[in-house]
Structure formats: C-alpha cells, structure tokens
mmCIF file of C-alpha atoms and ligand atoms in Angstrom:
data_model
loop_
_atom_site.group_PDB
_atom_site.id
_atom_site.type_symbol
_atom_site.label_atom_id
_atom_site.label_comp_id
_atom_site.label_asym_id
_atom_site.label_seq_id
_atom_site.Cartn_x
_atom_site.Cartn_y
_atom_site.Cartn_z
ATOM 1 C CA UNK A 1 -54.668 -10.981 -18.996
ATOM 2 C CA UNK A 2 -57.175 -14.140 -17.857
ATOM 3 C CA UNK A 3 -53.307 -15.882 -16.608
ATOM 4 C CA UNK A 4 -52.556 -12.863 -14.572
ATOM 5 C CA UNK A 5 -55.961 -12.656 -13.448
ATOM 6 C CA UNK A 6 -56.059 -15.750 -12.449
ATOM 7 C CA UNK A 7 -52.690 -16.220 -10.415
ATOM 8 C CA UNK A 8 -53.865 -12.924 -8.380
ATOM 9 C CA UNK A 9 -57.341 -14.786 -7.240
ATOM 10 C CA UNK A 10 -55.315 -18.259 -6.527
ATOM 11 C CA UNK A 11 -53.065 -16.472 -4.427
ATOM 12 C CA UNK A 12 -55.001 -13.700 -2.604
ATOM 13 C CA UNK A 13 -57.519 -16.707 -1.933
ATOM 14 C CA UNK A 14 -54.483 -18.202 -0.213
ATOM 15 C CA UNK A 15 -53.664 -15.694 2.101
ATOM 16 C CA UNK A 16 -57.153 -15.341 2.904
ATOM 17 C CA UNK A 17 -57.253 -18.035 4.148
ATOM 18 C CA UNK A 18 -54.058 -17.929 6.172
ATOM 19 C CA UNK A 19 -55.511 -15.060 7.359
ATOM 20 C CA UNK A 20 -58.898 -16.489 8.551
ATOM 21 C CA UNK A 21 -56.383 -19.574 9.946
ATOM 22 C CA UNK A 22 -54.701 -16.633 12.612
ATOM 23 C CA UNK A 23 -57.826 -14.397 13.234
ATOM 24 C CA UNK A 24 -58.784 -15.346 16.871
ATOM 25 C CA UNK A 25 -55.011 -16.558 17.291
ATOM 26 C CA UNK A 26 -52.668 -14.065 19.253
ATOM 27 C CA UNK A 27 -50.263 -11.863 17.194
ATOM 28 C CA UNK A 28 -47.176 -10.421 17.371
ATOM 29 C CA UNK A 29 -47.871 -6.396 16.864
ATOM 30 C CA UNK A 30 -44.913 -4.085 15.702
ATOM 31 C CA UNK A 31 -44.871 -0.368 15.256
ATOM 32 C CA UNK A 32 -44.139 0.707 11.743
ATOM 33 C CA UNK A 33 -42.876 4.160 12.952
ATOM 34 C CA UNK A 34 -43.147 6.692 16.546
ATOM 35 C CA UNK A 35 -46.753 6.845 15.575
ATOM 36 C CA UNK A 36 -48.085 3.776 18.121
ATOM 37 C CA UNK A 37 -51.220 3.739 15.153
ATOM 38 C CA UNK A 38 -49.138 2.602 12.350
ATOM 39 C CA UNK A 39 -48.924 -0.962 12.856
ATOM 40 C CA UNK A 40 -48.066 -4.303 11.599
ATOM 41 C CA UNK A 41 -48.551 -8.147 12.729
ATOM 42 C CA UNK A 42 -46.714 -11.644 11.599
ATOM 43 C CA UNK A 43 -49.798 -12.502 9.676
ATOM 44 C CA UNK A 44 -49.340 -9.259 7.611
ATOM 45 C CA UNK A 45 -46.241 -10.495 6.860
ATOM 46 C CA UNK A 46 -46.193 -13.806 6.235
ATOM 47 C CA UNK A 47 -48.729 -12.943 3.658
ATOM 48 C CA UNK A 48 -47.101 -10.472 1.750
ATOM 49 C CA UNK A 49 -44.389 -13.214 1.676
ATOM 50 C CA UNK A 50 -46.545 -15.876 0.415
ATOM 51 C CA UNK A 51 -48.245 -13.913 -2.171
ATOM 52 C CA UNK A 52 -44.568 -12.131 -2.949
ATOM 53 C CA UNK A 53 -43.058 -15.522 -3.724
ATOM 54 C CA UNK A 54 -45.448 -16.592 -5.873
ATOM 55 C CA UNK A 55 -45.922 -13.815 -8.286
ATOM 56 C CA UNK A 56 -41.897 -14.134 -8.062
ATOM 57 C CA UNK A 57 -41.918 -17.207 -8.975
ATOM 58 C CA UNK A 58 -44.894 -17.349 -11.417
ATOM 59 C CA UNK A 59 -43.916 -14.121 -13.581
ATOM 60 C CA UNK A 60 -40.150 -13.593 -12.664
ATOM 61 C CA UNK A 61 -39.924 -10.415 -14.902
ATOM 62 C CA UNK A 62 -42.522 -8.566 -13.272
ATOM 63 C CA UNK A 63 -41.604 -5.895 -10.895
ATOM 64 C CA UNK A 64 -43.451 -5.919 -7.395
ATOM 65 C CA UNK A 65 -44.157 -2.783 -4.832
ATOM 66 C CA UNK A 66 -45.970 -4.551 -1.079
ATOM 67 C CA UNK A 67 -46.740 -2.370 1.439
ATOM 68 C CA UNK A 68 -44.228 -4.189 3.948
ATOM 69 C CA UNK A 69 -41.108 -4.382 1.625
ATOM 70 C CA UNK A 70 -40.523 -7.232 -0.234
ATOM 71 C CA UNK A 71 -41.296 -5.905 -3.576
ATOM 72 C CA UNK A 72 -37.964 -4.832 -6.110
ATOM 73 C CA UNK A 73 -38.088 -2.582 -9.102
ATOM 74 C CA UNK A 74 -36.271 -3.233 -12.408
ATOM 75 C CA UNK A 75 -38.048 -1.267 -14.503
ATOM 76 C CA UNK A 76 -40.470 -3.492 -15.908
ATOM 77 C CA UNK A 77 -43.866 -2.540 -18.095
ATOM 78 C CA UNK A 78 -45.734 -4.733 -15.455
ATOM 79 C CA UNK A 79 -45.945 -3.934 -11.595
ATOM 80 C CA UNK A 80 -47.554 -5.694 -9.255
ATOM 81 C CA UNK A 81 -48.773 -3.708 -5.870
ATOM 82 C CA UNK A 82 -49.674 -5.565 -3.095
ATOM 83 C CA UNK A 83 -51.509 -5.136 0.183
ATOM 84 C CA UNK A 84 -51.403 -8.139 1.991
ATOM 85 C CA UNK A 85 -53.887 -6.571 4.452
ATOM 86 C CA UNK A 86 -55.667 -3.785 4.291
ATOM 87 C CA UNK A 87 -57.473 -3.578 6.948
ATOM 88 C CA UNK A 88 -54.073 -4.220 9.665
ATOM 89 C CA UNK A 89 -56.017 -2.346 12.798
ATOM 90 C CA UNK A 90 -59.271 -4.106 12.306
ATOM 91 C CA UNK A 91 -57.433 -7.802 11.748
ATOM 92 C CA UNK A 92 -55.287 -6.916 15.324
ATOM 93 C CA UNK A 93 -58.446 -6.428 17.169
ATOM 94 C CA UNK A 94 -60.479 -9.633 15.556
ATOM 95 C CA UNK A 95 -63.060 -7.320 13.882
ATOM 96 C CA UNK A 96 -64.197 -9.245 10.626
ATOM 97 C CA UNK A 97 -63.181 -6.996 7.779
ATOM 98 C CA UNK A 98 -60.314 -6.848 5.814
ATOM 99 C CA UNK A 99 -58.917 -7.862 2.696
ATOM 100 C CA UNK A 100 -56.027 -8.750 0.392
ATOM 101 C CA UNK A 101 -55.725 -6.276 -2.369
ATOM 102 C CA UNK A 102 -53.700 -7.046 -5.620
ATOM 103 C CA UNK A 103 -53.328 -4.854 -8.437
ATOM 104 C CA UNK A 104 -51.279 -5.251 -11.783
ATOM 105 C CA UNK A 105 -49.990 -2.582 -13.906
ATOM 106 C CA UNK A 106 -48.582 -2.511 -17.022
ATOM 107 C CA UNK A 107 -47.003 0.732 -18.313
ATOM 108 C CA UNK A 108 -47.801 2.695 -15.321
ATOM 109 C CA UNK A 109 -51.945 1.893 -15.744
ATOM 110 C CA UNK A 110 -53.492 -0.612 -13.582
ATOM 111 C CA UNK A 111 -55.061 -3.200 -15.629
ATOM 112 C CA UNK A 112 -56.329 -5.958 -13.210
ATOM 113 C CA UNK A 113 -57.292 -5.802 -9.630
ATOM 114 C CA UNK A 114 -58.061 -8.459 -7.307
ATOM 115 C CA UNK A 115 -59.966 -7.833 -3.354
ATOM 116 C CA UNK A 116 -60.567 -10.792 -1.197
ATOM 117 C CA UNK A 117 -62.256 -10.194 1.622
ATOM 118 C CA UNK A 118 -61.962 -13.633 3.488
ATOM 119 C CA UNK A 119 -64.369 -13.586 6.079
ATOM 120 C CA UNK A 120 -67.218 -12.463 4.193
ATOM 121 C CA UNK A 121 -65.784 -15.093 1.401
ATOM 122 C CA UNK A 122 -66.467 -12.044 -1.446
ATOM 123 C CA UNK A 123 -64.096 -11.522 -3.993
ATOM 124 C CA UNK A 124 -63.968 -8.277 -6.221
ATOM 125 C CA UNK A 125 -62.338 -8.332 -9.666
ATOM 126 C CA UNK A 126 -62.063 -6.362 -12.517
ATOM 127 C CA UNK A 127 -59.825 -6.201 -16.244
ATOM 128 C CA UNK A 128 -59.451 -2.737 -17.699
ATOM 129 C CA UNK A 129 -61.842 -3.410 -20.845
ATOM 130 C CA UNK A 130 -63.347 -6.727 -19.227
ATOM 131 C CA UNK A 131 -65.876 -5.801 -16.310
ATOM 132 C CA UNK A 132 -65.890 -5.704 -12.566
ATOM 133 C CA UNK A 133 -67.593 -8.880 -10.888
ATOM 134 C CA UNK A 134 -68.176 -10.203 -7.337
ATOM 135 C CA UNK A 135 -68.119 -13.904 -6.837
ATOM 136 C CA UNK A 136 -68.244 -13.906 -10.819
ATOM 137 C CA UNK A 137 -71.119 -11.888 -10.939
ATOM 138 C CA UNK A 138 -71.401 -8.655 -12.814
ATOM 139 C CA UNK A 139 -71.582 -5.202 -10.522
ATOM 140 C CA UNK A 140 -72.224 -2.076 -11.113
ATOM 141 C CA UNK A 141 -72.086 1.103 -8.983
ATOM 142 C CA UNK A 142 -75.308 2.810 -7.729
ATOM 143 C CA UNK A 143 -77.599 4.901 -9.330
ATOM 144 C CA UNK A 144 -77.975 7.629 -6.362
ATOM 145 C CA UNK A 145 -77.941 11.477 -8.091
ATOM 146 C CA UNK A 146 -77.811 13.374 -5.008
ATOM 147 C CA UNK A 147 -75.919 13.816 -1.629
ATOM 148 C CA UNK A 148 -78.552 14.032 0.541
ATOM 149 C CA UNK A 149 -79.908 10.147 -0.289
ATOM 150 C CA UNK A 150 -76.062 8.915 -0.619
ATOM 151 C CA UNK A 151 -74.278 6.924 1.469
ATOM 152 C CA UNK A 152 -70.635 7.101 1.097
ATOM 153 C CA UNK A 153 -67.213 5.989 3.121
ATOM 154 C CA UNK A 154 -64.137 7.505 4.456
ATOM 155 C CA UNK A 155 -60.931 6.730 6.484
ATOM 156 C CA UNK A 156 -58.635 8.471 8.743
ATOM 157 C CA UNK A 157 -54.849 7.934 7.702
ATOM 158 C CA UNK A 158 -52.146 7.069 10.647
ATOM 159 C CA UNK A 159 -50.836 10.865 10.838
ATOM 160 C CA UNK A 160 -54.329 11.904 11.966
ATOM 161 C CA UNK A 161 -52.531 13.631 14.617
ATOM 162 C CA UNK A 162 -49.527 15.034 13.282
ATOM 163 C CA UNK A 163 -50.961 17.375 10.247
ATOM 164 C CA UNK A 164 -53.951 19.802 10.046
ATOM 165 C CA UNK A 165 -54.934 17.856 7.319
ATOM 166 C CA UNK A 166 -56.533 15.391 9.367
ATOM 167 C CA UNK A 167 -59.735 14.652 6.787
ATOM 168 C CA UNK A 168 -61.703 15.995 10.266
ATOM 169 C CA UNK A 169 -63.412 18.719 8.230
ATOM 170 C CA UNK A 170 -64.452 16.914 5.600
ATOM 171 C CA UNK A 171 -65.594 14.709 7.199
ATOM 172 C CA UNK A 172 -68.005 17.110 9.530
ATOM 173 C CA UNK A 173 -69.102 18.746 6.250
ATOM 174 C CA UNK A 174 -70.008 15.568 4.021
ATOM 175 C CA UNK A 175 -71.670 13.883 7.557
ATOM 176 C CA UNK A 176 -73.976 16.739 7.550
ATOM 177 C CA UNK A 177 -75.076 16.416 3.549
ATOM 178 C CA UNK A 178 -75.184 12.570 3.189
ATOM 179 C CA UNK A 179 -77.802 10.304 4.256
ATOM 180 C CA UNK A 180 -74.684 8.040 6.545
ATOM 181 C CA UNK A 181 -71.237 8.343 6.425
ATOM 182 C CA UNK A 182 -69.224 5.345 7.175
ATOM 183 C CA UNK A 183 -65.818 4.567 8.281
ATOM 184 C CA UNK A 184 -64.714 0.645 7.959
ATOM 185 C CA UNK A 185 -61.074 1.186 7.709
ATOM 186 C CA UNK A 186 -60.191 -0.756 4.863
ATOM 187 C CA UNK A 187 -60.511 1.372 1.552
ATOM 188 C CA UNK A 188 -59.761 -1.187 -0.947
ATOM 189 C CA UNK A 189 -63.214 -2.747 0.611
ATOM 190 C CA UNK A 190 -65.367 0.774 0.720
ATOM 191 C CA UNK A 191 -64.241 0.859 -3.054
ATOM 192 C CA UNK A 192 -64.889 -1.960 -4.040
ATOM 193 C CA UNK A 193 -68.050 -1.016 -2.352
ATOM 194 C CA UNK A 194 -69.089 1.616 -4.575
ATOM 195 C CA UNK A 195 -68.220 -0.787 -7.382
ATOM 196 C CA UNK A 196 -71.046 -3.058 -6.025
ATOM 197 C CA UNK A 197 -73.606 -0.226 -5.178
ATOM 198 C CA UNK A 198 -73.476 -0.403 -1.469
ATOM 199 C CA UNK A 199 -71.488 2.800 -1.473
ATOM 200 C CA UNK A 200 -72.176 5.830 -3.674
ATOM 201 C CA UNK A 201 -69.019 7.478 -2.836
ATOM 202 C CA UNK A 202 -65.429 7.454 -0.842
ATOM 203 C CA UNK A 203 -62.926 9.915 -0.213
ATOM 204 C CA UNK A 204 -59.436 9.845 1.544
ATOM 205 C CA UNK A 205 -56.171 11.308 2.185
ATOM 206 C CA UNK A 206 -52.784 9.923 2.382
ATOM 207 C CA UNK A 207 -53.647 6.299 1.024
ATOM 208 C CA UNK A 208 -50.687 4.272 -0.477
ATOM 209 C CA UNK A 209 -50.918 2.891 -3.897
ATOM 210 C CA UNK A 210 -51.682 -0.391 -2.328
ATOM 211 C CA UNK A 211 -54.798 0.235 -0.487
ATOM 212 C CA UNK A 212 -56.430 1.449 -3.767
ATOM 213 C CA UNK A 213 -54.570 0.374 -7.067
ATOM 214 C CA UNK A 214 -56.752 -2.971 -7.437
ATOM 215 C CA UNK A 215 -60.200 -1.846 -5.843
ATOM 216 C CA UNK A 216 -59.269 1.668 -8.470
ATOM 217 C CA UNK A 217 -59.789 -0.658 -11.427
ATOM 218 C CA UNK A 218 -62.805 -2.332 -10.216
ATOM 219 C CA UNK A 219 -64.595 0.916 -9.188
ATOM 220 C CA UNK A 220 -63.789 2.232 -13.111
ATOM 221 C CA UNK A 221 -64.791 -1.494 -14.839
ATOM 222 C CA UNK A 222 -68.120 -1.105 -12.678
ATOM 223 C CA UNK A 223 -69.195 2.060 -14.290
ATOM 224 C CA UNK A 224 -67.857 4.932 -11.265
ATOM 225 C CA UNK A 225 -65.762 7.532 -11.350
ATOM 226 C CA UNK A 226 -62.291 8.475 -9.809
ATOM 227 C CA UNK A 227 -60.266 11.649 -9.424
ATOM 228 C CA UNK A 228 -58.194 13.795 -7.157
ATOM 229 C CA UNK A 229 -60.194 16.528 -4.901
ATOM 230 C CA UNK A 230 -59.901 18.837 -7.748
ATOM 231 C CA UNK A 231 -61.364 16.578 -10.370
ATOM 232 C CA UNK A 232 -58.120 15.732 -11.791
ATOM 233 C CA UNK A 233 -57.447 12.082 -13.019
ATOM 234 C CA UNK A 234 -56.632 9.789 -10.308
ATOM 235 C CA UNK A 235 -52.742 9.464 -9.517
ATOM 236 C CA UNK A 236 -52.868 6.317 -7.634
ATOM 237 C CA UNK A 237 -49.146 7.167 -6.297
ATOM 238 C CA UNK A 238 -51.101 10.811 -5.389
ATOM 239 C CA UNK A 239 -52.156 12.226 -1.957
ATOM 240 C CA UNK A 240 -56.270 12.348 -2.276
ATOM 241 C CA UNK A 241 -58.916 10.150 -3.574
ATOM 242 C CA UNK A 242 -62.251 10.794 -4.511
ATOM 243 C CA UNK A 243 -64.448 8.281 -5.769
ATOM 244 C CA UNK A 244 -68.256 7.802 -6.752
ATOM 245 C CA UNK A 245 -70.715 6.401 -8.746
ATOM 246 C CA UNK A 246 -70.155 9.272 -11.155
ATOM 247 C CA UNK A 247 -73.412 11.376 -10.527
ATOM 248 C CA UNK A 248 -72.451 12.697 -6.961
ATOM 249 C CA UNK A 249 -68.879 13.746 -8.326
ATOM 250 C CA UNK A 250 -69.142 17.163 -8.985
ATOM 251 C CA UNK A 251 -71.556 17.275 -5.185
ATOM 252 C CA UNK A 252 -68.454 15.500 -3.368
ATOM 253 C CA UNK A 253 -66.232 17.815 -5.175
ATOM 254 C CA UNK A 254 -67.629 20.937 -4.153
ATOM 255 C CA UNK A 255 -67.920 19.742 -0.096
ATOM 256 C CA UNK A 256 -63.873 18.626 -0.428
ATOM 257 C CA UNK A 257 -63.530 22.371 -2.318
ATOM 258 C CA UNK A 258 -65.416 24.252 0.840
ATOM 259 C CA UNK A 259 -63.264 22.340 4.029
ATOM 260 C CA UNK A 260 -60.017 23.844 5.224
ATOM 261 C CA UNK A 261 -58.481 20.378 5.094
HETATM 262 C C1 LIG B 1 -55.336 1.313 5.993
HETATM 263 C C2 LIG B 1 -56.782 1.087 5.614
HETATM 264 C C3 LIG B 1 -57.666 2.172 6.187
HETATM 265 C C4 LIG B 1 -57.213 3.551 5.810
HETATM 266 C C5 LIG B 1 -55.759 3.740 6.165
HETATM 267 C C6 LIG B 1 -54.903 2.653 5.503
HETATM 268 P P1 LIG B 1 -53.713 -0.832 6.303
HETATM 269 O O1 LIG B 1 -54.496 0.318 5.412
HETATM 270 O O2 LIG B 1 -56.958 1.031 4.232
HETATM 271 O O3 LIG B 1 -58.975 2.063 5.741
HETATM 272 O O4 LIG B 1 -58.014 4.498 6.468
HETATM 273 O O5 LIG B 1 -55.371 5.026 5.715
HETATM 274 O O6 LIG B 1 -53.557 2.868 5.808
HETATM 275 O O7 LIG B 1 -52.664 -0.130 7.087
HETATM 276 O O8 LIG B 1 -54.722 -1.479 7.138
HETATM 277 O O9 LIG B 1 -53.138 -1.696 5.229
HETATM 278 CA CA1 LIG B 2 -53.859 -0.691 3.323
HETATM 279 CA CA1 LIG B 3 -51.830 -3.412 4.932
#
C-alpha cells in the first residue's frame, strides 16, 4: 500500500503546485452544462491530466474515474478517483482553498486517500488499517458530544436551483442547533476537517465520488463516522453524506430526519 501511497502524495504535490503556479494568473472558464455554476478552468484540466498520466503510467492496470474525463474502466480490483480540484469556484475567483483529492480503491472499498491543499501546504492521508495523518502527524477527530457546542460544514451542490432538494432546509435547521455552521466549498477539505478536529461534523447532497472518496478514508482512519442521512453505510457513488466525529451522529441524523429536503 506504502507504493501507492506514495505515488498519490508525489503527484497530488505536483499539481499543487501547478496549481499555486496559475492562482493569480487569468483562466480560461468553461461551463460544464446550462447551469452557468457548474464550471471548469485549464488548470483543472491540465491537472487531472498530469496526475492521469502518471498513475497511467506508474500502475498501467489500474482503472481510473476523474471528475473531468480522462479516467477508463476495465474492470480492475483497483480504481483510482480523482479530483484534480475540488474547490473549482473558489480557485476561479483566487480565494485560497482548494485541494487535490486522490482516492484508491481496491474491490470497490477505498483503501488510501490523499488531500493536498496547496496553499495552506497541509496534506491529509490515511490507509484503511494504517491511520490518518496531516503533514505526517497523527489526527484524530474531535471529542464534541453535543450539537449545540459543534461546529460542523456543509455545501450547496450546482443544481441548487433546479430541485427542491436544495440542502436549504437543512441547512436553516442545523444553523439554528450548532454553535457555527460553515460553508468553504470544498468537501474533501471540511472532511478532512473533521478528521483533524476542526470540524465535528459535515453533511451534503449530490457530491461525486471524487469530492469525498479520499477525504472518506481519512475521516474513518481518524476515528469519525460516515453514513447516508438514514444511518446507512456510506455509498460513496450515493446521493447524501453525513459525517462526524461519531458522538453527534445520531443528533445530525435526527435534524437531516426533521427537514423537508
Ligand atoms: C465542489 C466542492 C463543493 C461542493 C460541490 C462540489 P468542485 O467540487 O466540493 O464544496 O459543495 O458540491 O461539486 O466542483 O469544486 O470539484
Ligand atoms: Ca469536487
Ligand atoms: Ca473538481
């Protein structure tokens, strides 16, 4: 696992850096759909190309899904998912936080996730069975019980205005019962987030399996707890995410069970 480990840090440091390279430079923005909210920039992609190649290169047998398209899919026991940044709407307007997010699965569980956040120079990882560190140092999520003294993170997906289930009443409902709610608009970061104790909790809908496969991993290896809105297991490929530090799960639980989202 340390070899796969490994290549994902070398290479997400990489396109960090590429990344910090273009920040204050001008960018080419394209719309991923009608929706003038879904978007993507040159940096985005040259990214998921450099980090694409690589693992291509490096591990030739291993399947790869990237949010812009270059992955392929031959039915391998090892996946790699790739974000090459989440965080696309803050990076277009210069504000300082996003990250690359790279995840590894092998037989459909993710085993190794990688988040570099470049301009904060912090890097998240964690091994199923190995830990979670940041900037090899050990994390572990909070130790919060209740609600009321929690701090937790959400996001607003790009179809905020297309469904009814536009995370608006959950988020009116958990903003009244939490000590702050915050939205920073990269989730592999508020995850990775809880891993570190910063953030008790997160919850979101419509998130790809690139914005939280890696930062999933990490959260789990630092001691929290994941699941869908009805305390299912996670299903990173699902619609909902709830995470936490594990004691405010069943609190989080029952605000996402009394919203009409
Ligand atoms: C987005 C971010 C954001 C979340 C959106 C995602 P992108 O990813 O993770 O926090 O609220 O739903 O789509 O588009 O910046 O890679
Ligand atoms: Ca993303
Ligand atoms: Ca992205």
């Amino acid at each position: 696992m340390r070899d796969y480990t490994q290549a994902a840090i070398e290479i997400a440091k990489e396109a960090g850096a590429l990344q910090m390279d273009r920040l204050h430079k001008q960018k080419t923005i394209s719309y991923k759909d009608q929706n003038k909210f879904n978007i993507v920039t040159e940096v985005d992609k040259a990214c998921e190309k450099l980090i694409c190649d690589y693992l291509k290169d490096k591990f030739p047998s291993h399947d790869i899904l990237a949010e812009e398209g270059s992955g392929f899919d031959t039915k391998s026991d090892w996946l790699w998912i790739i974000d090459p940044i989440d965080g696309t709407v803050n990076y277009a307007h210069g504000y300082p936080l996003f990250s690359v997010s790279i995840g590894l699965l092998h037989k459909g569980k993710v085993v190794v996730g990688v988040v570099y956040e470049p301009n904060l120079d912090e890097l998240f990882v964690g091994e199923r069975g190995g830990g979670a560190v940041l900037n090899d140092k050990p994390i572990r999520v909070s130790k919060n019980k209740a609600l009321d003294g929690s701090m937790i993170a959400t996001g607003f997906a790009y179809n905020v205005n297309e469904t009814r289930l536009n995370n608006i009443d959950h988020f009116n409902n958990f903003i009244l019962k939490c000590h702050a709610v915050r939205r920073d608009g990269v989730a592999s970061t508020d995850l990775c987030y809880i891993a570190c104790g910063r953030f008790d909790g997160f919850w979101e809908l419509f998130l790809k399996p690139w914005d939280i496969a890696a930062a999933s991993v990490i959260v789990e290896e630092a001691g929290g707890k994941l699941s869908m809105f009805d305390g299912r297991p996670l299903d990173i490929f699902g619609n909902e995410i709830v995470a936490n530090n594990g004691l405010i799960h069943e609190e989080m639980l029952q605000i996402l069970k009394s919203s009409d989202d």
